Short mmCIF file of C-alpha atoms in Angstrom, two decimals:
data_model
loop_
_atom_site.label_atom_id
_atom_site.label_comp_id
_atom_site.label_asym_id
_atom_site.label_seq_id
_atom_site.Cartn_x
_atom_site.Cartn_y
_atom_site.Cartn_z
CA MET A 1 34.35 -14.51 -6.42
CA LYS A 2 33.66 -13.37 -2.86
CA THR A 3 32.26 -15.21 0.12
CA ILE A 4 29.72 -13.91 2.61
CA GLU A 5 32.38 -14.19 5.33
CA GLN A 6 34.77 -12.00 3.30
CA ILE A 7 32.01 -9.42 2.83
CA ASN A 8 31.19 -9.53 6.55
CA GLU A 9 34.84 -8.89 7.34
CA LYS A 10 34.66 -5.76 5.18
CA ILE A 11 31.42 -4.73 6.95
CA ARG A 12 33.16 -5.17 10.31
CA ASN A 13 36.15 -3.05 9.31
CA GLY A 14 33.96 -0.43 7.63
CA SER A 15 35.26 -0.96 4.09
CA ALA A 16 32.23 -2.68 2.52
CA VAL A 17 30.90 -1.01 -0.63
CA VAL A 18 27.12 -0.89 -0.45
CA PHE A 19 24.60 0.45 -2.96
CA THR A 20 20.85 0.22 -3.28
CA ALA A 21 19.41 -1.87 -6.10
CA GLU A 22 18.27 1.31 -7.85
CA GLU A 23 21.76 2.79 -7.68
CA VAL A 24 23.26 -0.41 -9.10
CA SER A 25 20.69 -0.46 -11.90
CA ARG A 26 21.89 3.02 -12.89
CA MET A 27 25.55 1.94 -12.62
CA ALA A 28 24.78 -1.01 -14.89
CA GLU A 29 23.98 1.39 -17.71
CA THR A 30 27.71 2.01 -18.09
CA MET A 31 29.37 -0.85 -16.21
CA THR A 32 29.60 -4.57 -16.97
CA PRO A 33 28.51 -7.22 -14.44
CA ALA A 34 32.20 -8.09 -13.98
CA GLU A 35 33.01 -4.50 -13.05
CA ILE A 36 30.04 -4.33 -10.67
CA ALA A 37 31.05 -7.62 -9.05
CA GLU A 38 34.53 -6.21 -8.57
CA GLU A 39 33.42 -2.90 -7.11
CA VAL A 40 30.24 -3.64 -5.12
CA ASP A 41 29.97 -5.90 -2.06
CA VAL A 42 26.32 -5.59 -1.06
CA VAL A 43 23.16 -4.43 -2.79
CA THR A 44 20.20 -3.45 -0.63
CA THR A 45 16.60 -3.91 -1.74
CA GLY A 46 13.29 -2.76 -0.32
CA THR A 47 9.56 -3.12 -0.56
CA PHE A 48 6.60 -1.65 1.32
CA GLY A 49 3.31 -3.05 0.20
CA PRO A 50 0.09 -4.59 1.48
CA MET A 51 0.83 -8.18 2.52
CA CYS A 52 -2.33 -9.84 3.84
CA SER A 53 -0.67 -13.05 4.91
CA SER A 54 0.87 -11.52 8.02
CA GLY A 55 0.33 -11.67 11.73
CA ALA A 56 1.93 -11.73 15.14
CA PHE A 57 2.34 -14.25 17.92
CA ILE A 58 1.79 -12.85 21.37
CA ASN A 59 2.13 -14.26 24.87
CA PHE A 60 0.05 -12.36 27.42
CA GLY A 61 1.60 -13.82 30.57
CA HIS A 62 -0.32 -15.92 33.09
CA TYR A 63 -3.22 -14.56 35.10
CA ASN A 64 -3.70 -15.51 38.74
CA PRO A 65 -5.54 -17.86 39.09
CA PRO A 66 -4.57 -18.97 35.57
CA ILE A 67 -6.83 -19.17 32.53
CA ARG A 68 -6.60 -21.40 29.48
CA MET A 69 -7.73 -18.75 26.98
CA GLU A 70 -10.04 -20.34 24.41
CA GLU A 71 -11.74 -17.28 22.92
CA ILE A 72 -9.75 -14.08 22.75
CA SER A 73 -10.35 -10.62 21.36
CA LEU A 74 -8.19 -7.50 21.32
CA ASN A 75 -10.21 -4.28 20.93
CA ASP A 76 -13.07 -6.60 19.85
CA VAL A 77 -10.99 -8.15 17.04
CA PRO A 78 -11.04 -11.94 17.37
CA ILE A 79 -7.60 -13.47 17.47
CA PHE A 80 -6.54 -17.09 17.20
CA ALA A 81 -6.56 -18.80 20.60
CA GLY A 82 -5.83 -22.38 19.60
CA VAL A 83 -2.26 -22.38 20.87
CA ALA A 84 -1.65 -23.09 24.58
CA ALA A 85 -3.07 -21.13 27.48
CA VAL A 86 -1.86 -17.56 26.96
CA ASP A 87 -0.25 -17.76 23.52
CA ALA A 88 -2.24 -16.36 20.61
CA TYR A 89 -1.87 -15.32 17.00
CA ILE A 90 -3.14 -11.97 15.79
CA GLY A 91 -4.02 -12.48 12.14
CA ALA A 92 -3.62 -9.21 10.25
CA THR A 93 -6.86 -9.67 8.29
CA SER A 94 -9.10 -10.64 11.23
CA GLU A 95 -11.86 -8.03 11.50
CA SER A 96 -13.60 -6.40 14.41
CA ALA A 97 -17.08 -7.67 15.24
CA PHE A 98 -18.30 -4.07 15.12
CA ASP A 99 -16.24 -2.33 12.44
CA GLU A 100 -15.14 -4.08 9.26
CA THR A 101 -12.52 -1.38 8.61
CA TYR A 102 -10.67 -2.24 11.82
CA GLY A 103 -8.82 -5.48 12.38
CA GLY A 104 -5.77 -7.44 13.40
CA ALA A 105 -3.49 -5.15 11.40
CA HIS A 106 -4.67 -2.19 13.45
CA ILE A 107 -4.05 -4.13 16.68
CA ILE A 108 -0.51 -4.94 15.54
CA GLU A 109 0.11 -1.30 14.58
CA ALA A 110 -1.33 -0.05 17.90
CA LEU A 111 0.83 -2.44 19.92
CA ILE A 112 3.95 -1.49 17.96
CA ALA A 113 3.12 2.16 18.66
CA GLY A 114 3.08 1.34 22.38
CA LYS A 115 -0.66 1.89 22.77
CA ASP A 116 -2.95 0.11 25.21
CA VAL A 117 -5.29 -2.52 23.79
CA LYS A 118 -8.34 -4.05 25.48
CA LEU A 119 -8.02 -7.82 26.04
CA LYS A 120 -11.04 -10.07 26.60
CA ALA A 121 -10.57 -13.79 27.09
CA ARG A 122 -12.97 -16.62 27.91
CA ALA A 123 -12.43 -20.25 28.86
CA LYS A 124 -14.44 -23.23 30.08
CA GLY A 125 -12.30 -23.49 33.21
CA THR A 126 -10.23 -26.54 34.12
CA ASP A 127 -8.71 -27.93 37.30
CA CYS A 128 -5.35 -26.44 36.41
CA TYR A 129 -6.73 -23.27 34.73
CA PRO A 130 -9.81 -22.38 36.80
CA THR A 131 -10.42 -18.79 35.62
CA LYS A 132 -13.21 -18.50 33.06
CA GLU A 133 -13.04 -14.87 32.03
CA VAL A 134 -10.50 -12.06 31.95
CA GLN A 135 -10.90 -8.46 30.86
CA THR A 136 -7.86 -6.24 31.08
CA VAL A 137 -5.66 -3.86 29.13
CA ILE A 138 -2.32 -4.81 27.62
CA ASN A 139 0.48 -3.13 25.70
CA LYS A 140 3.80 -4.30 24.30
CA ASN A 141 5.52 -3.73 27.64
CA THR A 142 3.07 -5.80 29.67
CA VAL A 143 3.21 -8.89 27.43
CA ASN A 144 6.04 -11.41 27.16
CA GLU A 145 6.76 -12.10 23.49
CA PHE A 146 5.24 -10.16 20.58
CA TYR A 147 6.75 -11.07 17.23
CA LEU A 148 5.63 -10.93 13.64
CA PHE A 149 5.44 -14.28 11.90
CA ASN A 150 4.19 -13.67 8.38
CA PRO A 151 3.45 -16.77 6.29
CA ARG A 152 3.61 -15.08 2.87
CA ASN A 153 5.38 -11.80 2.20
CA ALA A 154 7.60 -10.15 -0.40
CA TYR A 155 6.00 -11.68 -3.49
CA GLN A 156 8.42 -12.05 -6.36
CA ASN A 157 6.51 -9.92 -8.85
CA TYR A 158 2.73 -9.51 -8.92
CA SER A 159 0.16 -9.11 -11.65
CA VAL A 160 -1.34 -5.80 -12.68
CA ALA A 161 -5.10 -5.55 -12.07
CA VAL A 162 -7.71 -4.09 -14.43
CA ASN A 163 -11.49 -4.45 -14.72
CA SER A 164 -13.26 -4.82 -18.07
CA GLN A 165 -16.77 -4.82 -16.59
CA LYS A 166 -19.35 -2.02 -16.74
CA HIS A 167 -19.27 -1.37 -13.01
CA SER A 168 -16.48 -0.63 -10.53
CA ILE A 169 -15.15 -3.49 -8.46
CA TYR A 170 -13.34 -3.26 -5.14
CA THR A 171 -10.54 -5.72 -4.59
CA TYR A 172 -7.34 -6.31 -2.66
CA MET A 173 -5.76 -4.58 -5.65
CA GLY A 174 -7.77 -1.47 -4.81
CA SER A 175 -10.63 0.26 -6.64
CA LEU A 176 -10.83 -0.94 -10.23
CA MET A 177 -12.82 1.39 -12.44
CA PRO A 178 -15.09 0.05 -15.20
CA HIS A 179 -14.03 -0.35 -18.84
CA MET A 180 -10.36 -0.67 -17.84
CA GLU A 181 -10.12 2.98 -16.90
CA ASN A 182 -7.37 2.28 -14.39
CA ALA A 183 -4.77 -0.34 -13.52
CA THR A 184 -3.11 -1.05 -10.18
CA TYR A 185 0.16 -2.81 -9.44
CA SER A 186 2.10 -3.64 -6.33
CA THR A 187 5.83 -4.25 -6.56
CA SER A 188 8.81 -1.97 -6.14
CA GLY A 189 10.24 -3.13 -9.49
CA GLU A 190 14.01 -2.94 -9.73
CA LEU A 191 14.18 -2.31 -5.97
CA SER A 192 12.12 -5.38 -5.05
CA PRO A 193 14.00 -8.05 -3.04
CA LEU A 194 13.14 -11.24 -4.92
CA LEU A 195 13.36 -9.59 -8.35
CA ASN A 196 17.02 -8.89 -7.63
CA ASP A 197 17.72 -12.54 -6.84
CA PRO A 198 15.34 -14.32 -9.21
CA GLU A 199 16.88 -17.77 -8.67
CA LEU A 200 17.12 -17.24 -4.90
CA ARG A 201 20.84 -17.92 -4.97
CA THR A 202 21.58 -15.79 -1.92
CA ILE A 203 18.24 -15.56 -0.09
CA GLY A 204 17.24 -18.64 1.89
CA ILE A 205 16.02 -19.87 5.24
CA GLY A 206 17.83 -17.97 7.97
CA THR A 207 18.72 -14.90 5.89
CA ARG A 208 18.91 -11.82 8.10
CA ILE A 209 16.69 -9.03 6.74
CA PHE A 210 15.20 -5.63 7.50
CA LEU A 211 11.67 -6.25 8.80
CA GLY A 212 9.40 -3.45 9.95
CA GLY A 213 12.29 -1.23 11.02
CA THR A 214 14.36 -3.82 12.85
CA GLN A 215 16.39 -6.92 12.04
CA GLY A 216 14.35 -9.99 11.25
CA PHE A 217 14.85 -13.25 9.43
CA VAL A 218 13.53 -15.30 6.56
CA SER A 219 11.98 -18.19 8.49
CA TRP A 220 10.79 -20.44 5.66
CA TYR A 221 9.67 -20.29 2.06
CA GLY A 222 6.38 -18.42 1.89
CA THR A 223 3.04 -20.10 1.32
CA GLN A 224 2.05 -20.49 -2.35
CA PHE A 225 5.77 -20.54 -3.21
CA ASN A 226 5.88 -21.14 -6.93
CA THR A 227 8.93 -21.83 -9.08
CA GLN A 228 6.91 -22.85 -12.13
CA LYS A 229 5.85 -19.44 -13.43
CA PRO A 230 6.99 -18.49 -16.95
CA LYS A 231 10.07 -16.27 -17.06
CA ASN A 232 11.03 -13.57 -19.52
CA LYS A 233 14.36 -13.38 -21.36
CA TYR A 234 15.97 -11.71 -18.34
CA GLY A 235 15.00 -14.63 -16.06
CA ILE A 236 12.20 -12.70 -14.34
CA PRO A 237 8.93 -14.54 -13.62
CA THR A 238 6.16 -12.52 -15.28
CA SER A 239 3.62 -12.95 -12.46
CA ASN A 240 3.51 -13.81 -8.75
CA ALA A 241 6.08 -16.54 -8.10
CA ALA A 242 8.36 -17.00 -5.07
CA THR A 243 7.37 -15.76 -1.60
CA LEU A 244 8.95 -15.57 1.85
CA ALA A 245 7.83 -16.37 5.36
CA VAL A 246 9.50 -13.88 7.71
CA ILE A 247 9.87 -13.43 11.44
CA GLY A 248 11.00 -10.57 13.67
CA ASN A 249 10.57 -8.93 17.06
CA ALA A 250 7.55 -6.63 16.75
CA LYS A 251 8.45 -4.89 20.02
CA GLU A 252 11.42 -3.34 18.19
CA MET A 253 9.49 -2.42 15.04
CA SER A 254 8.25 0.99 13.99
CA THR A 255 4.91 2.14 12.63
CA GLU A 256 6.97 3.92 9.99
CA TYR A 257 7.37 0.49 8.39
CA ILE A 258 4.28 -1.42 9.57
CA ARG A 259 0.91 0.17 8.77
CA ALA A 260 -2.63 -1.13 8.96
CA ALA A 261 -4.83 -0.77 5.89
CA TYR A 262 -8.41 -1.26 4.80
CA PHE A 263 -9.34 -1.98 1.20
CA GLU A 264 -12.87 -0.90 0.38
CA LYS A 265 -15.32 -3.81 0.31
CA TYR A 266 -12.43 -6.26 0.63
CA GLY A 267 -11.21 -5.91 4.17
CA VAL A 268 -8.28 -5.27 6.44
CA SER A 269 -4.69 -5.75 5.33
CA ILE A 270 -1.29 -4.58 6.46
CA PHE A 271 1.63 -2.78 4.83
CA ILE A 272 4.90 -4.50 5.67
CA GLY A 273 8.33 -3.01 5.12
CA ILE A 274 10.98 -5.53 4.07
CA GLY A 275 14.55 -5.00 2.93
CA ILE A 276 16.94 -7.75 1.96
CA PRO A 277 20.68 -7.38 1.41
CA ILE A 278 22.14 -9.23 -1.53
CA PRO A 279 25.82 -10.16 -1.33
CA VAL A 280 27.47 -9.59 -4.70
CA LEU A 281 29.32 -12.89 -4.71
CA ASP A 282 30.10 -13.07 -8.42
CA GLU A 283 29.24 -11.83 -11.90
CA ASP A 284 25.95 -13.73 -12.00
CA VAL A 285 24.69 -12.02 -8.86
CA ALA A 286 25.96 -8.69 -10.21
CA LYS A 287 23.99 -9.27 -13.39
CA ALA A 288 20.84 -10.13 -11.43
CA VAL A 289 20.98 -7.00 -9.25
CA SER A 290 21.54 -4.86 -12.34
CA ILE A 291 18.00 -5.58 -13.55
CA ARG A 292 16.11 -2.47 -14.66
CA ASN A 293 12.43 -1.58 -14.56
CA CYS A 294 12.14 -1.82 -18.34
CA GLN A 295 13.39 -5.43 -18.14
CA ILE A 296 10.94 -6.51 -15.43
CA GLU A 297 7.70 -7.54 -17.05
CA THR A 298 4.45 -8.55 -15.42
CA SER A 299 1.06 -9.84 -16.52
CA VAL A 300 -2.04 -7.69 -16.78
CA VAL A 301 -5.01 -9.57 -15.32
CA ASP A 302 -8.70 -8.77 -15.81
CA TYR A 303 -10.21 -8.95 -12.31
CA GLY A 304 -13.61 -8.22 -13.79
CA LEU A 305 -13.86 -11.76 -15.19
CA GLU A 306 -14.24 -14.79 -12.98
CA ASP A 307 -11.30 -16.75 -14.37
CA LYS A 308 -9.06 -13.63 -14.24
CA PRO A 309 -7.49 -14.01 -17.71
CA VAL A 310 -4.11 -12.52 -18.56
CA ILE A 311 -4.77 -9.87 -21.19
CA GLY A 312 -1.34 -8.35 -21.65
CA ILE A 313 2.26 -8.00 -20.54
CA VAL A 314 3.80 -4.68 -19.47
CA ASN A 315 7.05 -3.64 -17.81
CA TYR A 316 7.67 -1.53 -14.71
CA GLY A 317 9.08 1.35 -16.74
CA GLU A 318 5.68 1.64 -18.40
CA LEU A 319 3.76 1.13 -15.14
CA ARG A 320 5.75 3.88 -13.40
CA SER A 321 5.21 6.31 -16.28
CA GLY A 322 1.54 6.62 -15.25
CA THR A 323 -0.03 4.92 -18.26
CA ILE A 324 0.14 1.53 -19.90
CA ARG A 325 -1.27 0.38 -23.21
CA VAL A 326 -3.27 -2.86 -23.15
CA GLN A 327 -5.33 -4.20 -26.03
CA GLY A 328 -4.88 -0.84 -27.75
CA LYS A 329 -6.28 1.08 -24.81
CA GLU A 330 -4.31 3.60 -22.78
CA ILE A 331 -4.87 2.91 -19.09
CA LYS A 332 -4.00 5.08 -16.09
CA THR A 333 -1.82 3.27 -13.54
CA GLY A 334 -1.43 3.59 -9.80
CA SER A 335 0.79 1.71 -7.38
CA LEU A 336 -0.43 0.01 -4.22
CA SER A 337 3.04 -0.36 -2.76
CA SER A 338 5.03 2.71 -1.83
CA LEU A 339 8.23 3.21 -3.77
CA GLU A 340 9.08 6.16 -1.53
CA LYS A 341 9.03 3.88 1.54
CA ALA A 342 10.82 1.08 -0.32
CA ARG A 343 13.64 3.53 -1.07
CA LYS A 344 13.79 4.56 2.58
CA ILE A 345 14.07 0.91 3.59
CA ALA A 346 16.88 0.20 1.10
CA GLU A 347 18.71 3.35 2.28
CA GLU A 348 18.23 2.47 5.95
CA LEU A 349 19.54 -1.05 5.40
CA LYS A 350 22.50 0.39 3.48
CA LYS A 351 23.25 2.66 6.43
CA TRP A 352 23.10 -0.24 8.92
CA ILE A 353 25.51 -2.27 6.81
CA LYS A 354 27.90 0.63 6.27
CA ASN A 355 27.89 1.34 10.01
CA GLY A 356 28.73 -2.30 10.74
CA GLU A 357 25.41 -2.81 12.57
CA PHE A 358 24.07 -5.46 10.20
CA LEU A 359 26.00 -8.52 9.06
CA LEU A 360 24.99 -10.74 6.17
CA SER A 361 24.03 -14.33 6.84
CA GLN A 362 24.62 -17.54 4.96
CA PRO A 363 21.25 -19.26 4.52
CA VAL A 364 20.84 -22.35 6.68
CA GLU A 365 18.93 -23.99 3.85
CA MET A 366 18.13 -22.86 0.31
CA MET A 367 14.56 -22.49 -1.01
CA PRO A 368 12.82 -25.33 -2.90
CA LYS A 369 13.79 -25.58 -6.55
CA ASN A 370 10.59 -27.25 -7.69
CA SER A 371 7.43 -26.00 -6.15
CA SER A 372 4.02 -25.38 -7.62
CA VAL A 373 0.70 -24.22 -6.20
CA LYS A 374 -2.34 -26.47 -5.79
CA GLY A 375 -5.95 -25.33 -5.83
CA LEU A 376 -8.67 -26.56 -3.50
CA GLU A 377 -10.87 -29.29 -4.93
CA GLN A 378 -14.32 -30.34 -3.81
CA ARG A 379 -13.88 -33.92 -2.47
CA SER A 380 -15.87 -36.30 -0.33
CA MET B 1 -9.92 35.58 -9.21
CA LYS B 2 -11.25 32.02 -9.36
CA LYS B 3 -13.55 30.72 -6.66
CA ARG B 4 -16.13 28.01 -6.10
CA PHE B 5 -19.73 28.80 -5.11
CA VAL B 6 -22.92 26.92 -4.42
CA PHE B 7 -26.09 28.39 -5.99
CA ARG B 8 -29.40 27.22 -4.54
CA PHE B 9 -32.52 27.75 -6.59
CA SER B 10 -36.15 27.76 -5.49
CA PRO B 11 -38.79 26.25 -7.84
CA ASP B 12 -39.35 29.82 -9.10
CA THR B 13 -35.77 31.02 -9.49
CA VAL B 14 -34.77 27.84 -11.28
CA LYS B 15 -36.64 29.20 -14.29
CA LYS B 16 -34.26 32.16 -14.64
CA PRO B 17 -31.24 31.82 -16.98
CA LEU B 18 -28.76 32.99 -14.35
CA MET B 19 -25.53 31.44 -15.65
CA SER B 20 -25.75 32.93 -19.12
CA TYR B 21 -26.55 36.31 -17.53
CA LEU B 22 -23.40 36.13 -15.38
CA VAL B 23 -21.32 35.35 -18.45
CA ARG B 24 -22.88 38.02 -20.66
CA GLU B 25 -23.38 40.91 -18.26
CA PHE B 26 -20.51 40.50 -15.81
CA ASN B 27 -17.90 38.86 -18.03
CA ILE B 28 -17.54 35.93 -15.63
CA ASP B 29 -16.35 32.53 -16.82
CA VAL B 30 -18.57 29.85 -15.35
CA ASN B 31 -17.46 26.26 -14.91
CA ILE B 32 -20.21 23.96 -13.65
CA TRP B 33 -18.75 21.28 -11.37
CA ASN B 34 -21.86 19.67 -10.10
CA ALA B 35 -25.53 20.14 -10.88
CA ASP B 36 -28.65 18.79 -9.26
CA ILE B 37 -31.28 20.92 -10.85
CA SER B 38 -34.38 20.59 -12.96
CA TYR B 39 -37.30 22.73 -14.03
CA GLY B 40 -40.00 23.35 -11.45
CA ARG B 41 -38.25 22.16 -8.33
CA GLU B 42 -35.49 23.21 -5.94
CA GLY B 43 -32.00 22.75 -7.25
CA LYS B 44 -28.32 23.23 -6.61
CA LEU B 45 -25.35 24.17 -8.77
CA VAL B 46 -21.71 23.99 -7.72
CA VAL B 47 -19.80 26.35 -9.98
CA GLU B 48 -16.39 27.86 -10.28
CA LEU B 49 -16.49 31.53 -11.19
CA GLU B 50 -13.51 33.20 -12.81
CA GLY B 51 -13.24 36.93 -13.40
CA ASP B 52 -12.17 40.07 -11.63
CA GLU B 53 -13.23 40.34 -8.01
CA ASN B 54 -15.52 43.29 -8.54
CA SER B 55 -17.42 41.60 -11.37
CA ILE B 56 -17.89 38.43 -9.33
CA GLU B 57 -19.22 40.48 -6.39
CA LYS B 58 -21.66 42.25 -8.70
CA GLY B 59 -22.72 38.95 -10.26
CA LEU B 60 -23.35 37.42 -6.85
CA ALA B 61 -25.31 40.51 -5.78
CA TYR B 62 -27.45 40.15 -8.89
CA ALA B 63 -28.07 36.46 -8.19
CA ARG B 64 -29.18 37.27 -4.64
CA SER B 65 -31.38 40.10 -5.93
CA ILE B 66 -33.40 37.64 -8.00
CA GLY B 67 -33.74 35.26 -5.06
CA VAL B 68 -30.94 32.79 -5.69
CA ASN B 69 -29.07 31.86 -2.56
CA CYS B 70 -25.34 31.76 -3.15
CA SER B 71 -22.52 30.92 -0.79
CA PRO B 72 -18.86 30.06 -1.11
CA SER B 73 -18.43 26.33 -1.56
CA ILE B 74 -16.22 24.95 1.13
CA LYS B 75 -17.01 21.40 0.18
CA GLU B 76 -13.56 20.16 -0.50
CA LEU B 77 -11.35 17.18 -0.09
CA GLN B 78 -9.67 16.84 3.28
CA PHE B 79 -6.39 14.97 3.16
CA ASN B 80 -4.43 13.76 6.18
CA ARG B 81 -1.03 14.32 4.59
CA GLU B 82 0.90 13.47 7.75
CA LYS B 83 -0.17 9.82 7.68
CA CYS B 84 0.26 9.31 3.93
CA ILE B 85 2.64 6.50 2.94
CA ASN B 86 2.95 7.68 -0.68
CA CYS B 87 1.74 4.43 -2.20
CA GLY B 88 -0.17 6.02 -5.07
CA SER B 89 -3.43 4.03 -4.89
CA CYS B 90 -5.45 7.24 -5.03
CA THR B 91 -3.74 8.44 -8.19
CA SER B 92 -5.17 5.57 -10.22
CA VAL B 93 -8.72 6.86 -9.68
CA CYS B 94 -8.00 10.61 -9.90
CA PHE B 95 -8.81 11.53 -13.48
CA TYR B 96 -8.49 15.27 -12.92
CA GLY B 97 -4.81 15.35 -12.01
CA ALA B 98 -5.40 16.57 -8.45
CA LEU B 99 -3.54 13.60 -6.99
CA GLN B 100 -0.27 12.78 -8.67
CA ILE B 101 2.86 10.93 -7.70
CA ASN B 102 6.05 12.91 -8.22
CA GLN B 103 8.07 10.85 -10.68
CA GLU B 104 11.36 11.73 -8.96
CA SER B 105 10.63 11.59 -5.23
CA TRP B 106 7.59 9.30 -5.52
CA GLU B 107 5.78 11.52 -3.05
CA LEU B 108 2.10 12.27 -3.46
CA ASN B 109 1.18 15.78 -4.62
CA TYR B 110 -2.31 16.99 -3.91
CA ASP B 111 -3.45 20.05 -5.85
CA PRO B 112 -6.82 21.25 -4.47
CA GLU B 113 -7.21 23.54 -7.49
CA GLN B 114 -7.61 20.51 -9.75
CA CYS B 115 -9.90 18.57 -7.41
CA VAL B 116 -13.55 18.23 -8.43
CA VAL B 117 -14.45 16.49 -5.17
CA CYS B 118 -15.63 13.36 -6.99
CA GLY B 119 -14.74 11.30 -3.91
CA LEU B 120 -13.24 8.29 -5.69
CA CYS B 121 -10.01 8.63 -3.72
CA ILE B 122 -11.91 8.16 -0.45
CA LYS B 123 -12.57 4.53 -1.29
CA ALA B 124 -9.24 4.02 -3.02
CA CYS B 125 -7.01 5.07 -0.11
CA PRO B 126 -6.13 1.98 1.96
CA LEU B 127 -5.25 4.21 4.91
CA GLN B 128 -8.55 6.10 4.73
CA LEU B 129 -6.84 9.48 4.70
CA PHE B 130 -9.38 11.33 2.55
CA SER B 131 -12.75 12.75 3.51
CA ILE B 132 -15.04 15.44 2.17
CA SER B 133 -15.70 18.50 4.27
CA ARG B 134 -19.30 19.56 4.78
CA GLU B 135 -20.68 22.21 2.54
CA GLU B 136 -21.52 25.57 4.08
CA GLU B 137 -25.24 26.02 4.44
#
């Protein structure tokens, strides 16, 4: 048994033993959980995938004479103005009035890159905020705060998408060819943060994480947080389950780890890079971080049908091989999240910890143990 | 030598069995990549010719001599490699093996030799890094 404080002491004196989740999965082929718990202090995870439920708060600073901004756009992308005079929220999926392939995600990426962005704001004008219109140019150095606050990121597992229909469909899971000719998936498997801590024993509110190239925090449980999903014999939920809300200073982030995206006929989204360190406190944690791709299963969902039925179960070893077999049919697979970037994130986080630049944090509060997801009913 | 060409036929030249002649007389292997052609009207063939350079030159000269316009096809996939995040979305719609993820490094490999310029990757790439170059007129 180790405590987070003991591990932090080792990080401070440079003696902490840190491996990525992939490295530990390989070690687990010859070592027992007890041996791993003895030898390893921290396991780093990583993911870099499209996470629509993301955005950034921004404070523009007060104009003179002041304006209570009620309608705001950045490069013609409408952003949420319903918070105080010069605070706003740039939703990643908000789209430009003139170009559906350009949206809030692109604004966030441009600001992170240090680029200028055109601000337009309107107001009705009040006694204390008399200005009715402002048009100017901002960048991350001219504004006060600019921080990501993403309501739902880092999904613990996600379903594989296929399409049984006669025509192609275009979804947030990418282009799905007819007659189940292809399948897309979006999780970094054995490197994925919440798949390495399936019970969320070590990850909670307040956990310090890698977010977009800088240090951020888990701020809350993510929206649609679900603990009720069926689990396989290794304790892994076999479809989208837990999620995280995360927060971090976008001014310090890098476009290497935050990238805008557009999914054909769906809309704008954003790739978010997240890495979470897992303290190897005991044998149970060691066992959890030893999980291998072939042990992580996920559901195959037919996006071509309205009720999106589950039509099979596959594992990440199969998905990564390039083909899966579902209902007797061999289907070509492609990933939406980048394993190459996820590896970079896990390696970067490992480096920070080894250099003593990143300390682990004890969660302030653990995640809910019983949480399910409601649908929206028609009521009157 | 293996190279792609565009053959343009007039309503008259479309009646001539050019491809079989190239195979038989010049020992050229012909692979038809795209065809928009029918009897009695203008048409276009995108073909890949394989054979020795001299034979292909002679074959092209013959095609021109009978009134078929032929030019090298430069219609090809343009890929902005620098901005690629190596996700792999494009590989799920590339059925010709031109776009593949390296199983070790998980980096995207693009092999223009395998590409048939079907264009499915253009819609599949969430970063919009693919486009098709214009064909030489």
